[in-house]
CSV table of N, CA, C and O and ligand atoms in Angstrom, one decimal:
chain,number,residue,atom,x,y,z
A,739,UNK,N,36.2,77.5,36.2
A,739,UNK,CA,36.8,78.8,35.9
A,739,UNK,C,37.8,79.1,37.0
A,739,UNK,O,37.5,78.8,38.2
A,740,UNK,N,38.9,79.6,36.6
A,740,UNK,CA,40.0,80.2,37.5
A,740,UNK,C,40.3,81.4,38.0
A,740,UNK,O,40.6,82.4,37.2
A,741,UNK,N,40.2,81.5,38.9
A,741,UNK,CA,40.4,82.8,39.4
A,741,UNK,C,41.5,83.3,40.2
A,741,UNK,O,41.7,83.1,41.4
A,742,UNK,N,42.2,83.9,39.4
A,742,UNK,CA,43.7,84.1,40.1
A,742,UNK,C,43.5,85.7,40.5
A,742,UNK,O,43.1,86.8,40.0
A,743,UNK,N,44.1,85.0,42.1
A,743,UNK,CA,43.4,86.0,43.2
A,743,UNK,C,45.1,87.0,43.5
A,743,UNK,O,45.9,86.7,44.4
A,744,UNK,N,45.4,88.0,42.8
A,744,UNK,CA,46.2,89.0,42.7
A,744,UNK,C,46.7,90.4,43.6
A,744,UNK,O,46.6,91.5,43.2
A,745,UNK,N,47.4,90.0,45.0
A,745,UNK,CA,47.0,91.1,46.1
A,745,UNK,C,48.1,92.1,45.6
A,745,UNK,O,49.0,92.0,44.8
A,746,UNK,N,47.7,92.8,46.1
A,746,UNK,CA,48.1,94.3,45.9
A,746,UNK,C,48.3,95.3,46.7
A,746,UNK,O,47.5,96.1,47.0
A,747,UNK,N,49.9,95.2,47.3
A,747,UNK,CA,50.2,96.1,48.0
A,747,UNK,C,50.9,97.0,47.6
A,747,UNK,O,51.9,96.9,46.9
A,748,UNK,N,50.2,98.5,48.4
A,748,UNK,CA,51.2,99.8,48.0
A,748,UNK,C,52.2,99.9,49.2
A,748,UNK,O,52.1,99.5,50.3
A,749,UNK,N,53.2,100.9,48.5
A,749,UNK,CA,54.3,100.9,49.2
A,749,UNK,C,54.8,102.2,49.3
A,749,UNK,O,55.2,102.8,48.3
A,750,UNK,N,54.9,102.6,50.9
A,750,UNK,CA,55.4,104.5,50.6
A,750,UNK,C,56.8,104.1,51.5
A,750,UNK,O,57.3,103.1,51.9
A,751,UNK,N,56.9,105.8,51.5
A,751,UNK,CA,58.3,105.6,51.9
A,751,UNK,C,58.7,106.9,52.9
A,751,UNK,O,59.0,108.0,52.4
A,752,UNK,N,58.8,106.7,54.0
A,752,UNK,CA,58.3,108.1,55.0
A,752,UNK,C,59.7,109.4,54.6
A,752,UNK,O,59.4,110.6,54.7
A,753,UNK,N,60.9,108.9,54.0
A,753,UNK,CA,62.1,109.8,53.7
A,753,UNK,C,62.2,110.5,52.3
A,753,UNK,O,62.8,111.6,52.1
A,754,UNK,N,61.5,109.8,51.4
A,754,UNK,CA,61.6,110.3,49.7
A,754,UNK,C,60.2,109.9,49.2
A,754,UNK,O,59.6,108.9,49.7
A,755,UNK,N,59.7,110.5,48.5
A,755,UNK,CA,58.3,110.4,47.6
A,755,UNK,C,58.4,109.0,46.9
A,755,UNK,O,57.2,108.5,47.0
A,756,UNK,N,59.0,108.3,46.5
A,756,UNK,CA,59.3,107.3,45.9
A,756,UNK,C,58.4,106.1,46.5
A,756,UNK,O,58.8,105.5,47.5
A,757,UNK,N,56.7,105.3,45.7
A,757,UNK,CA,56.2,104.7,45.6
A,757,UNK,C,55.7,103.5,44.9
A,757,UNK,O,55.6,103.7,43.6
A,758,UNK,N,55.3,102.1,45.6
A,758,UNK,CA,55.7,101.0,44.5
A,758,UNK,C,54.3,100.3,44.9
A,758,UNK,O,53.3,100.5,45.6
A,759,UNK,N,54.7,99.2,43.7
A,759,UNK,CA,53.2,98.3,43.9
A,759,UNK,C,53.8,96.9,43.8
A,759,UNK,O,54.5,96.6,42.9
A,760,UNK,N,53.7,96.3,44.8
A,760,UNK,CA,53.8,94.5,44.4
A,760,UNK,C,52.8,93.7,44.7
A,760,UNK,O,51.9,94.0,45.5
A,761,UNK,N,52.9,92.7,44.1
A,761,UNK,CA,51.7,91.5,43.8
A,761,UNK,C,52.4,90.2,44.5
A,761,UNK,O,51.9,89.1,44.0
A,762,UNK,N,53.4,89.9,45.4
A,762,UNK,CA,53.0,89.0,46.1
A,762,UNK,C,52.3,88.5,46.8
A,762,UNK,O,51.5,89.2,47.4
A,763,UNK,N,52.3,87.0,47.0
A,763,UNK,CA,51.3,86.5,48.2
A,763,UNK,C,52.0,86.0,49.1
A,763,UNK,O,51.4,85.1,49.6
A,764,UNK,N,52.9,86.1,49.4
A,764,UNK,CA,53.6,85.5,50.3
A,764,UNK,C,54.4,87.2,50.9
A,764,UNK,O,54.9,88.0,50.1
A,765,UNK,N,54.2,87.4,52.4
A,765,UNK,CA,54.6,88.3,53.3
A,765,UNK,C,56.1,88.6,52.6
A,765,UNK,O,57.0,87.8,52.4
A,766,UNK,N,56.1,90.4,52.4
A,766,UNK,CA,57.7,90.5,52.0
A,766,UNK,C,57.6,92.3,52.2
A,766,UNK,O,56.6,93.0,52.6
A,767,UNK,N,58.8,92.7,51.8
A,767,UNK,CA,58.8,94.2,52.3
A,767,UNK,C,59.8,94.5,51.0
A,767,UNK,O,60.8,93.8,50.6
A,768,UNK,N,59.3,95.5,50.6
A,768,UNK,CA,60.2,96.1,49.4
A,768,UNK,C,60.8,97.0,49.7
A,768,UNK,O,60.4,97.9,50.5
A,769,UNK,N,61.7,96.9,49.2
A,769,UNK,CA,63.3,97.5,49.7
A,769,UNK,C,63.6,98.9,48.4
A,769,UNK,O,62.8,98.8,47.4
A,770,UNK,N,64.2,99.7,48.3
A,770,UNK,CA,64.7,100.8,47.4
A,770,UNK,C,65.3,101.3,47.7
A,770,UNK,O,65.5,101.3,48.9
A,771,UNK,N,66.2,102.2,46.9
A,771,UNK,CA,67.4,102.8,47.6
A,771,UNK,C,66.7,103.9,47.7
A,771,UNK,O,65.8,104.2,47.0
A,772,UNK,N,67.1,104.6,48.7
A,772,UNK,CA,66.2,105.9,49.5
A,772,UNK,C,67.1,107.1,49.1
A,772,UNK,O,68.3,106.9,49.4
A,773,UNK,N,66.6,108.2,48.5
A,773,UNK,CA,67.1,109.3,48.2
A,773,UNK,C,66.9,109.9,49.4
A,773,UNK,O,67.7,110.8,49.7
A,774,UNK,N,66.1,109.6,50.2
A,774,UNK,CA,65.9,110.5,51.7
A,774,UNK,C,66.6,109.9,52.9
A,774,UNK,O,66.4,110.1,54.0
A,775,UNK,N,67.7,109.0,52.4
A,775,UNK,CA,68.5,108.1,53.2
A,775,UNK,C,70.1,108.4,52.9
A,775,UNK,O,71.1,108.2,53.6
A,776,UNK,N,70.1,109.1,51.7
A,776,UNK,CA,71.6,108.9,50.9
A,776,UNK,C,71.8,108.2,50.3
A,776,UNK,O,73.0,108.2,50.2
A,777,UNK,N,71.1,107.1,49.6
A,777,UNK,CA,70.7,106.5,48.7
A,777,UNK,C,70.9,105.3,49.5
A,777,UNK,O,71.2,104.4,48.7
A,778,UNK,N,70.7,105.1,50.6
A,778,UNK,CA,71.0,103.4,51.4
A,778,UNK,C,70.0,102.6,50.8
A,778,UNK,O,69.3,103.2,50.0
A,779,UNK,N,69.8,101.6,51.0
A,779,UNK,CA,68.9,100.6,50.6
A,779,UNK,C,67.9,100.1,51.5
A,779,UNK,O,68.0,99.0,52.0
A,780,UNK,N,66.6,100.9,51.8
A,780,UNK,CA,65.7,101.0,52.6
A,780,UNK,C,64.3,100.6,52.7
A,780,UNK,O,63.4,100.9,51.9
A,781,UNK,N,64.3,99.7,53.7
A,781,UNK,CA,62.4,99.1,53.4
A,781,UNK,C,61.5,100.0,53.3
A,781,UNK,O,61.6,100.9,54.1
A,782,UNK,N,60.6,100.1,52.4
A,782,UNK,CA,58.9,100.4,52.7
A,782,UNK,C,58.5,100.3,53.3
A,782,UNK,O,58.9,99.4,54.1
A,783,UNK,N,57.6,101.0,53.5
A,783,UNK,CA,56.6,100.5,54.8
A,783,UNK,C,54.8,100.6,54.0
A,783,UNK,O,54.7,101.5,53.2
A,784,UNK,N,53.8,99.9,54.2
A,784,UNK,CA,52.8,99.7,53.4
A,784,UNK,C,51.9,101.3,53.9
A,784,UNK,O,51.9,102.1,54.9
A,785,UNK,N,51.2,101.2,52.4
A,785,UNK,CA,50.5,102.9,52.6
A,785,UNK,C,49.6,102.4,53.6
A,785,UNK,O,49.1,101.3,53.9
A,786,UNK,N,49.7,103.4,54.0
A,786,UNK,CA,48.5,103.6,55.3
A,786,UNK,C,49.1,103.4,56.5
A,786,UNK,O,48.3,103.3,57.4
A,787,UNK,N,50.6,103.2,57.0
A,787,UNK,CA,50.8,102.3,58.0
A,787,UNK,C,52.0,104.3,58.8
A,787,UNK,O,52.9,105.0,58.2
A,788,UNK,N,51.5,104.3,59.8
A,788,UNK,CA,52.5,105.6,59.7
A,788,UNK,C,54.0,104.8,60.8
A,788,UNK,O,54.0,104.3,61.9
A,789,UNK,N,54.8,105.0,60.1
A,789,UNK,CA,56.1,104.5,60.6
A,789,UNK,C,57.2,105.7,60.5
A,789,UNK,O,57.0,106.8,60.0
A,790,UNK,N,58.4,105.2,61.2
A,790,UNK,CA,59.8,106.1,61.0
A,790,UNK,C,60.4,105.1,60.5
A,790,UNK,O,60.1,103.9,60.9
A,791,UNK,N,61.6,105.3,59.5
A,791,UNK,CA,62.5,104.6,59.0
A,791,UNK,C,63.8,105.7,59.1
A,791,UNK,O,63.9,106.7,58.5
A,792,UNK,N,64.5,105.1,60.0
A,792,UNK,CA,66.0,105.6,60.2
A,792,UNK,C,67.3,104.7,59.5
A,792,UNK,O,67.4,103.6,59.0
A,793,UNK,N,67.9,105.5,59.6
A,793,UNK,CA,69.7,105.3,59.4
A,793,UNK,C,70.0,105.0,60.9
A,793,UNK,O,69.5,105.4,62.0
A,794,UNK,N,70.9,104.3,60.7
A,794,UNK,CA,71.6,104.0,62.3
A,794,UNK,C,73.4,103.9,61.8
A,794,UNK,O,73.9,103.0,61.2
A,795,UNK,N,73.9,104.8,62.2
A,795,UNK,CA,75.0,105.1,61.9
A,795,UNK,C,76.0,104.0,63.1
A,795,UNK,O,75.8,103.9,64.3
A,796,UNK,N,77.0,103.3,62.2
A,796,UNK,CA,77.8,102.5,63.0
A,796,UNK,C,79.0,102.8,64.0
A,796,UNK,O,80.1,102.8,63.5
A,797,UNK,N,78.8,103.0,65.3
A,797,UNK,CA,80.0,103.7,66.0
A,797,UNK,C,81.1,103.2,66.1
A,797,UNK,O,82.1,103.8,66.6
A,798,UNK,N,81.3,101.9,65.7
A,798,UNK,CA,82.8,101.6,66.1
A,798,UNK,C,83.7,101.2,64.6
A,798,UNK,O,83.4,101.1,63.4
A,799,UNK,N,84.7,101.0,65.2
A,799,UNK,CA,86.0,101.4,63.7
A,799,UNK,C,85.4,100.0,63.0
A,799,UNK,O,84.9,99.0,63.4
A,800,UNK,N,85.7,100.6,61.8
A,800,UNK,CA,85.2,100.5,59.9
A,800,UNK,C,86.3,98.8,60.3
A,800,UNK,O,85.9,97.7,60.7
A,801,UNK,N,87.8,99.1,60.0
A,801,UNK,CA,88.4,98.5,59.6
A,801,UNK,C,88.4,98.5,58.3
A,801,UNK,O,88.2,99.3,57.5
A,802,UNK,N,88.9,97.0,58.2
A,802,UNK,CA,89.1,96.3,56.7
A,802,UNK,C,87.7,95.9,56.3
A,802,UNK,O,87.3,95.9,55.2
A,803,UNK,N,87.1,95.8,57.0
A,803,UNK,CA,85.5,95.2,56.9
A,803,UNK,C,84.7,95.9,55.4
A,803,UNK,O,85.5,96.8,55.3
A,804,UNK,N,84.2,96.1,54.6
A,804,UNK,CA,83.3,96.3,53.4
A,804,UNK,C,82.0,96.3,54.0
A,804,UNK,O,81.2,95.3,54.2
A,805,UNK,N,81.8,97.6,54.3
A,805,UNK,CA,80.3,97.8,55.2
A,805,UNK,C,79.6,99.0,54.0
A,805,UNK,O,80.1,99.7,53.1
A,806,UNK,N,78.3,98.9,54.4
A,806,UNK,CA,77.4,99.8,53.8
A,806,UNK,C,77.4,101.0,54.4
A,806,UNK,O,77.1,101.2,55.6
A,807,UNK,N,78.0,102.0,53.3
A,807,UNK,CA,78.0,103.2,53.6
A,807,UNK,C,76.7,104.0,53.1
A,807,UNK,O,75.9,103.4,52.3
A,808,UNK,N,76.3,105.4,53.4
A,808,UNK,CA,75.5,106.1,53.1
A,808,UNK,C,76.2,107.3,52.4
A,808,UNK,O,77.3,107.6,52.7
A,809,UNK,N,75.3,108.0,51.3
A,809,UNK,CA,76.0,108.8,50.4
A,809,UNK,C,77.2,109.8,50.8
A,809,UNK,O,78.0,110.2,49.9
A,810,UNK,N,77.3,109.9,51.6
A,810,UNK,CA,78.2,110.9,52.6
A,810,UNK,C,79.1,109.5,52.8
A,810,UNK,O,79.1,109.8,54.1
A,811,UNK,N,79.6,108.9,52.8
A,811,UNK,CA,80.6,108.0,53.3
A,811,UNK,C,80.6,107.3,54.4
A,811,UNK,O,81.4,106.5,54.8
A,812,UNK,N,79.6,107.8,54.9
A,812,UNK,CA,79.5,107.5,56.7
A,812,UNK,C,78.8,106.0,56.8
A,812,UNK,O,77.8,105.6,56.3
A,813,UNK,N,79.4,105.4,57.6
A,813,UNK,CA,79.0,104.2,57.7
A,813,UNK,C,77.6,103.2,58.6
A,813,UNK,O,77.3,102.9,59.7
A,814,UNK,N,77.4,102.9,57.8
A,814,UNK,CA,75.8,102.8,58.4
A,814,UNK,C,75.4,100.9,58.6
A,814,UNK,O,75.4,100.1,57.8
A,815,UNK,N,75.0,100.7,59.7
A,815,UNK,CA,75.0,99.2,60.6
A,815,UNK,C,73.7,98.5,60.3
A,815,UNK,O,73.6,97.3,60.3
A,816,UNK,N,72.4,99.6,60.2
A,816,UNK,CA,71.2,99.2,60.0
A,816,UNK,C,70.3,100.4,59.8
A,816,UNK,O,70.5,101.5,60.2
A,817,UNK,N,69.2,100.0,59.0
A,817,UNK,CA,68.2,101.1,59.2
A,817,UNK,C,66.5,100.4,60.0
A,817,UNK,O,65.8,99.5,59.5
A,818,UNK,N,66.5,101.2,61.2
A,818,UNK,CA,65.6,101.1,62.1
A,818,UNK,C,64.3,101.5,61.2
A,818,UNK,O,64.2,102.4,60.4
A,819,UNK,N,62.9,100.4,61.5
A,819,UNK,CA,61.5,101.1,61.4
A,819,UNK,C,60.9,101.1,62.4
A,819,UNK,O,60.8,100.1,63.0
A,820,UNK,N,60.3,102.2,62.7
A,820,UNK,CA,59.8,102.3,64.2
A,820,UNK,C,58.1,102.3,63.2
A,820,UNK,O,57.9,102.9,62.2
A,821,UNK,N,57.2,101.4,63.9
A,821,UNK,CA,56.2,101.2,63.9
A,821,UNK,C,55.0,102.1,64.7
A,821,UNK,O,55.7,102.9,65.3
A,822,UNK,N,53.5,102.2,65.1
A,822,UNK,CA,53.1,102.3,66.2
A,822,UNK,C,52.9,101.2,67.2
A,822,UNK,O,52.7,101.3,68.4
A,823,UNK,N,53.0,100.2,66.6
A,823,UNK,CA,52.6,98.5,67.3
A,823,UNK,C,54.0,97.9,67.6
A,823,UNK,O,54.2,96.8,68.1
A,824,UNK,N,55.1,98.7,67.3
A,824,UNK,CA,56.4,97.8,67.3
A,824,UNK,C,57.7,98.2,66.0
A,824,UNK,O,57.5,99.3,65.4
A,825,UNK,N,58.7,97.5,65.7
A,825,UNK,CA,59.7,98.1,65.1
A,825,UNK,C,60.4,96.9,64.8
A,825,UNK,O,60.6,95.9,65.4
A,826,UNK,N,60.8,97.7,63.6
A,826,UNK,CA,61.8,96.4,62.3
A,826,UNK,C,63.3,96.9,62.4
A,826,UNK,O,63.5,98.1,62.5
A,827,UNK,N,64.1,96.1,62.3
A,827,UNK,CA,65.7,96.5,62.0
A,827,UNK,C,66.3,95.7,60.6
A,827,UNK,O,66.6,94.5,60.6
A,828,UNK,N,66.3,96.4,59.6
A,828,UNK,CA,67.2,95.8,58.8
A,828,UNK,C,68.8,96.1,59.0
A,828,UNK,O,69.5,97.2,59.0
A,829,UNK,N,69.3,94.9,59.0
A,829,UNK,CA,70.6,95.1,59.3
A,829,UNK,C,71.7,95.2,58.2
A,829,UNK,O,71.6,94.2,57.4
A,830,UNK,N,72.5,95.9,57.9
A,830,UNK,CA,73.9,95.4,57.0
A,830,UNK,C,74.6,94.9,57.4
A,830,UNK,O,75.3,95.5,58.1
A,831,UNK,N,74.9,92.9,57.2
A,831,UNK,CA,75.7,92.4,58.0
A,831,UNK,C,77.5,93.0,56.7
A,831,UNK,O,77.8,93.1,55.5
A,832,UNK,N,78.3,93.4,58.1
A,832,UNK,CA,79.6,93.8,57.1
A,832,UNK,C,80.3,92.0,56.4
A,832,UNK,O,80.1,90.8,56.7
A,833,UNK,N,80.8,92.3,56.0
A,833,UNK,CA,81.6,91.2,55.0
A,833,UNK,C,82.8,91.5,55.5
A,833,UNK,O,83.1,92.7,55.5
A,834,UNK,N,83.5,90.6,56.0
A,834,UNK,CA,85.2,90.4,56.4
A,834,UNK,C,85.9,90.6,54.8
A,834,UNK,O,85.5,90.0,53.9
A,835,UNK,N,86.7,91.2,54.8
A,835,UNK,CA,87.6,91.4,53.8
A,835,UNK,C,88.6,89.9,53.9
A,835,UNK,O,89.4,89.3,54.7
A,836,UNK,N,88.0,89.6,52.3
A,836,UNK,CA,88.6,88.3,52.5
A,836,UNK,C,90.4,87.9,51.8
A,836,UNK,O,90.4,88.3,50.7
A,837,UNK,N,91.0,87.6,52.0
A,837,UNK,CA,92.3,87.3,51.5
A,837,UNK,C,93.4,87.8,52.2
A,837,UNK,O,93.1,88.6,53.0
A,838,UNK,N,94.9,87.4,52.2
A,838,UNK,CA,95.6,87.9,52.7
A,838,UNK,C,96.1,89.5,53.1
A,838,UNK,O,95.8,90.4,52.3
A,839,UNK,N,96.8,89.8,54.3
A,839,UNK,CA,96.9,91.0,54.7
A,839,UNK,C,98.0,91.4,54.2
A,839,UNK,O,98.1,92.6,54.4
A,840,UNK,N,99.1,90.9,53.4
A,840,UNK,CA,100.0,91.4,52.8
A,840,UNK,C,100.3,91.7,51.4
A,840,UNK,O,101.3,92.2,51.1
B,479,ZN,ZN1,62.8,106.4,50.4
């Protein structure tokens, strides 16, 4: 007999109510766009785990670059998770605007 062994993690979200369930077995973090972010695209963090998840706003010029912005337009480099044991950075790497400048 087989027994398919099905984990189950929940997933909160310290900026918007917005909660998930996934069934992988292999280590991963689920991502959503965060209404408590401006809709950026923000990891979870697993229920029970008390963390901060930030915006990290990009200080230097935009350019031509195609960077991830937050609902306000403002341009955003990464969002920080501050852990109690330690801390995650998801980064938005920008994309070079590709093709000629003329
Ligand atoms: Zn959220």
């Amino acid at each position: 007999m087989l027994v398919m062994l099905r984990p189950e993690q929940r997933w909160v979200c310290p900026n918007c109510t917005f909660t998930d369930v996934t069934h992988e077995a292999e280590p991963h973090t689920r991502f959503h766009a965060c209404r408590g972010l401006k809709g950026l695209t923000a990891p979870m963090i697993p229920a029970g785990t008390r963390a901060k998840v930030e915006a990290v706003e990009r200080g230097d010029y935009v350019g031509r670059e195609h960077v991830q912005v937050d609902g306000d337009g403002r341009p955003v480099m990464a969002v920080n998770v501050t852990r109690d044991d330690g801390n995650d950075v998801a980064v938005y790497a920008p994309l070079a605007a590709a093709g000629r400048e003329d």
